[in-house]
CSV table of C-alpha atoms in Angstrom, one decimal:
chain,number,residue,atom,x,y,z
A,1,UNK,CA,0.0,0.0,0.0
A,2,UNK,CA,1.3,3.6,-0.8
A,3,UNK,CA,2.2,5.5,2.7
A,4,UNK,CA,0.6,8.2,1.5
A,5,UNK,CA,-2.4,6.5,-0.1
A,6,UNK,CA,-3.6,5.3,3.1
A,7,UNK,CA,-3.4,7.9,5.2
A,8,UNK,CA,-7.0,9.5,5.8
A,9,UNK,CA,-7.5,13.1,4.9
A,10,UNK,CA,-9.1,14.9,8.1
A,11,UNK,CA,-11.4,16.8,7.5
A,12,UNK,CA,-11.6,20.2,9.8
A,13,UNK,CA,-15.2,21.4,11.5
A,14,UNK,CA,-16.5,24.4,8.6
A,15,UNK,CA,-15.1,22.4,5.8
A,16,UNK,CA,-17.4,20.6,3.8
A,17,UNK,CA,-16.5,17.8,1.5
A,18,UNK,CA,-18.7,15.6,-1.8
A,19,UNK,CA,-18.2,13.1,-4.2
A,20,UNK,CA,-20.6,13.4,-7.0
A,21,UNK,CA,-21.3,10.3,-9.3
A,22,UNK,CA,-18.5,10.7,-11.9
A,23,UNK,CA,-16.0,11.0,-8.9
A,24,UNK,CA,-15.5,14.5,-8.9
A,25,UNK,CA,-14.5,15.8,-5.5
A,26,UNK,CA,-15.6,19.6,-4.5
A,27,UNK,CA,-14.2,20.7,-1.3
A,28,UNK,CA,-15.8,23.9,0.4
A,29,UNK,CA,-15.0,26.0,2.9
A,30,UNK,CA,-13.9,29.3,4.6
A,31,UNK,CA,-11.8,30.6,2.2
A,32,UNK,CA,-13.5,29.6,-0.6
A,33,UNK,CA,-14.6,26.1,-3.1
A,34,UNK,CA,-12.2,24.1,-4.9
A,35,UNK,CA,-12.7,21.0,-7.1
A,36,UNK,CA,-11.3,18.1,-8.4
A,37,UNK,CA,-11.8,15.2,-10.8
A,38,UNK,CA,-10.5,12.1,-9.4
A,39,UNK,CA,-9.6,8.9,-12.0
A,40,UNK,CA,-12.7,6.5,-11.5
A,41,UNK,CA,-10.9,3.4,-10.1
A,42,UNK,CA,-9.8,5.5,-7.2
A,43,UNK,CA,-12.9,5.1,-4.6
A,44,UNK,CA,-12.9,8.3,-2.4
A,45,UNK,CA,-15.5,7.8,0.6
A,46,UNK,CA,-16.0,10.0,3.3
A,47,UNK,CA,-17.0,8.7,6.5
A,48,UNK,CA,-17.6,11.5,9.1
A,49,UNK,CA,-14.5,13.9,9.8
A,50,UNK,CA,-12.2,12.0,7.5
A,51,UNK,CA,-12.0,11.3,3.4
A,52,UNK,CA,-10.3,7.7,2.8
A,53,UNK,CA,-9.1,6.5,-0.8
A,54,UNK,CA,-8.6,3.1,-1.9
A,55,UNK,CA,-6.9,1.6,-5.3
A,56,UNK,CA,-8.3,-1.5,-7.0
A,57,UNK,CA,-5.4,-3.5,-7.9
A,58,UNK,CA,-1.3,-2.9,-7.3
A,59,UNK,CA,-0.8,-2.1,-11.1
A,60,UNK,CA,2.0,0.3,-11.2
A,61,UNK,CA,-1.1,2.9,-12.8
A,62,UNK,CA,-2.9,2.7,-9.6
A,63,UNK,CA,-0.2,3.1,-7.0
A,64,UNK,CA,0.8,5.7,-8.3
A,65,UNK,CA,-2.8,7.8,-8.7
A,66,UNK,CA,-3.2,6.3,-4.9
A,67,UNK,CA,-1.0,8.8,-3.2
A,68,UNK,CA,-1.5,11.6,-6.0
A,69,UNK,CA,-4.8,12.1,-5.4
A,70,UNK,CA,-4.7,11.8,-1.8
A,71,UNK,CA,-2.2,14.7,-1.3
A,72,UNK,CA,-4.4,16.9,-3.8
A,73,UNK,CA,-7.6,16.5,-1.6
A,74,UNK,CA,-5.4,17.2,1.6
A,75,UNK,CA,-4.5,20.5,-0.2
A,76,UNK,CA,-7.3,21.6,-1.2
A,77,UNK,CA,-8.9,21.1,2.4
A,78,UNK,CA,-5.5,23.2,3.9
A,79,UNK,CA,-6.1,25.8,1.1
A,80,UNK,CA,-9.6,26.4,1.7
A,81,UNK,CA,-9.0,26.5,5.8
A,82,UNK,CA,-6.0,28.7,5.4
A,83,UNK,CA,-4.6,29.5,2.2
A,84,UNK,CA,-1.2,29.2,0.6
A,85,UNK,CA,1.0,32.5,0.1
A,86,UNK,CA,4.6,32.4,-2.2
A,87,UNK,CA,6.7,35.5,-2.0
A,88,UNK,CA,9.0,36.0,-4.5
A,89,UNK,CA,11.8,39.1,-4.5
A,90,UNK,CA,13.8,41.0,-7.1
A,91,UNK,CA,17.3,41.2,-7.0
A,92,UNK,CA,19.2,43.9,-9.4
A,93,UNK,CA,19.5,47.5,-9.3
A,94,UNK,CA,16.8,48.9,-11.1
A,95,UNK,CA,14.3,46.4,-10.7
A,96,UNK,CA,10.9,47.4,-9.5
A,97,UNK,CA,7.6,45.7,-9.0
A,98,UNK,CA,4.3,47.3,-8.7
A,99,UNK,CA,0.6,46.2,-8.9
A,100,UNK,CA,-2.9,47.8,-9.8
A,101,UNK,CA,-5.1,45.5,-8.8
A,102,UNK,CA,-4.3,41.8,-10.3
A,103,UNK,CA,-2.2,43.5,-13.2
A,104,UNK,CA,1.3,43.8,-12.4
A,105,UNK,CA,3.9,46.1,-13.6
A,106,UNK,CA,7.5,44.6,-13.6
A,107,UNK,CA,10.7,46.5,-14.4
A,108,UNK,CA,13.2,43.3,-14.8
A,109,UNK,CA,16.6,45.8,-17.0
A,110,UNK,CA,14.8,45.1,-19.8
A,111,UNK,CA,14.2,48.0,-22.5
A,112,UNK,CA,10.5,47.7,-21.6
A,113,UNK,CA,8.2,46.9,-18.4
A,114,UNK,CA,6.4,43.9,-18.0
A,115,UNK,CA,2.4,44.1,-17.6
A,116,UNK,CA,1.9,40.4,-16.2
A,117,UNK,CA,-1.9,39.7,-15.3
A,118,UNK,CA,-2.4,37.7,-12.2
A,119,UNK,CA,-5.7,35.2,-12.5
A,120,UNK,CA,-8.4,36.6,-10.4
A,121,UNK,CA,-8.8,33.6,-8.3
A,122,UNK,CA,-5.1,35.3,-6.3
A,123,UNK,CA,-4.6,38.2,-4.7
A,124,UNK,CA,-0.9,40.4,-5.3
A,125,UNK,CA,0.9,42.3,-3.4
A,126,UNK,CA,4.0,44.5,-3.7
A,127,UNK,CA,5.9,46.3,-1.2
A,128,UNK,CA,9.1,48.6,-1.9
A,129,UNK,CA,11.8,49.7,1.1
A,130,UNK,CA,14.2,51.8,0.6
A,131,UNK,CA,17.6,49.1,1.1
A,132,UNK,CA,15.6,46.6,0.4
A,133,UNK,CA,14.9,44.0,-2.3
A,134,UNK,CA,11.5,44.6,-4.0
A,135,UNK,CA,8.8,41.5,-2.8
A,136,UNK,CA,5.8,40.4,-4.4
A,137,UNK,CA,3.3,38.2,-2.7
A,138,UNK,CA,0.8,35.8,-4.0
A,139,UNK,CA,-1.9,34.5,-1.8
A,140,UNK,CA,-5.0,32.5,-2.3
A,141,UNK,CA,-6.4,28.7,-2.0
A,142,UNK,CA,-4.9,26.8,-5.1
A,143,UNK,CA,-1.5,25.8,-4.3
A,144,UNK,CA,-0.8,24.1,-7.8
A,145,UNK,CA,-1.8,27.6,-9.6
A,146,UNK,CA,-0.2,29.6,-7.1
A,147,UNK,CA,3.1,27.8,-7.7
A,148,UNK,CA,2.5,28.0,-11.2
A,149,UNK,CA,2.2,31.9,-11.7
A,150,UNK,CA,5.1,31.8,-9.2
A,151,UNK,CA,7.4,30.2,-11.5
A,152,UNK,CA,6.2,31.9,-14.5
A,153,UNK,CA,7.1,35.5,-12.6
A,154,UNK,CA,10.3,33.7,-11.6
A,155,UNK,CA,11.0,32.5,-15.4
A,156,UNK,CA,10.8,36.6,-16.9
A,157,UNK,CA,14.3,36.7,-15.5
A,158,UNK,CA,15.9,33.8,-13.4
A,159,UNK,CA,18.4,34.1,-10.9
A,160,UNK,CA,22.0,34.0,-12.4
A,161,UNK,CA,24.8,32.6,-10.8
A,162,UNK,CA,27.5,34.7,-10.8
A,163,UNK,CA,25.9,38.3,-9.7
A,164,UNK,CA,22.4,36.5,-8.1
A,165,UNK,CA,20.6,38.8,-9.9
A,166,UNK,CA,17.0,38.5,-11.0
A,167,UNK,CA,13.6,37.1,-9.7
A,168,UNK,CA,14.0,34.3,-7.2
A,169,UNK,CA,11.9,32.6,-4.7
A,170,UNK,CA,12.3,34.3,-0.6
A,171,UNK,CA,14.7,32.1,0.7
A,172,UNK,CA,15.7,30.0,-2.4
A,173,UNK,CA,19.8,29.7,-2.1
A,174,UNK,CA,22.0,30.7,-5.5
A,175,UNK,CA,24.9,28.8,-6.7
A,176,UNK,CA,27.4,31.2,-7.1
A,177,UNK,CA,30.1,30.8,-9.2
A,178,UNK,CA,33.5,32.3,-9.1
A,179,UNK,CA,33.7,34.5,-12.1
A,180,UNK,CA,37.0,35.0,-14.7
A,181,UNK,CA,40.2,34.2,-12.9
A,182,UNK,CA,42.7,37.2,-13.1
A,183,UNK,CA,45.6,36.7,-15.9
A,184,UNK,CA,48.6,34.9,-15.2
């Protein structure tokens, strides 16, 4: 059995959870409603504050779906209880980051800015101190599209490795490199 798989999903008091006939899985609460199709040999039952899943067979196919679709139902119950947030930040002189509403304005040293929507479904903000890096934060209840607007912002221009310049995650560590050695 996967680890993972088998492991109930608990289910917190405010957060409602169904399984409609073709196995979709719509998880409501606080924050807001999520959903999810789930394959249909993976039985989801809930059974008062907990969601289990079980696999028919141990084809590789299933095993692997087992676990997969148990960690997405366990973060959409998280994301609709408390929500995810990913701060990125800007490192370079010159770079700048600012937001009217869920359009936001990126200065990156290119000849032009960058007008990057954000889906409505997150929230963005920027904040600016003087000798500081520039942050932008991304909050709302869908970790996988969170951390997919993430990495696009962080693909306009990754971090480099010799200066560490450009748009990396808070916290993420850059591989420096030593740059050209000095002539003989």
């Amino acid at each position: 059995m996967s680890r993972i798989g088998k492991k109930p999903v608990t289910v917190l008091s405010g957060v409602n959870i169904t399984v409609s006939a073709d196995n979709v899985i719509t998880v409501k609460g606080p924050k807001g409603e999520l959903k999810q199709a789930i394959d249909r040999d993976i039985k989801v039952t809930v059974e008062g504050s907990e969601v289990l899943f079980n696999r028919p067979t141990d084809q590789i196919r299933h095993r692997a779906m087992h676990g997969l679709y148990r960690a997405l139902v366990a973060n959409m119950v998280k994301g609709v209880t408390e929500g995810y947030t990913k701060k990125l930040e800007l490192v370079g002189v010159g770079y700048k980051a600012s937001n009217q509403g869920n359009l936001l304005d990126l200065s990156l040293g290119y000849s032009h800015n960058i007008l990057f929507e954000i889906p409505k479904e997150l929230k963005v903000a920027t904040q600016q101190e003087k000798g500081e890096n520039p942050k932008i934060t991304l909050e709302g209840i869908d970790k996988q599209l969170i951390g997919q607007v993430a990495a696009k912002l962080r693909s306009l221009r990754k971090p480099e490795p010799y200066k560490g310049k450009g748009v990396k995650y808070v916290g993420e560590v850059i591989r420096r490199k030593a740059g050209k050695a000095a002539g003989k």
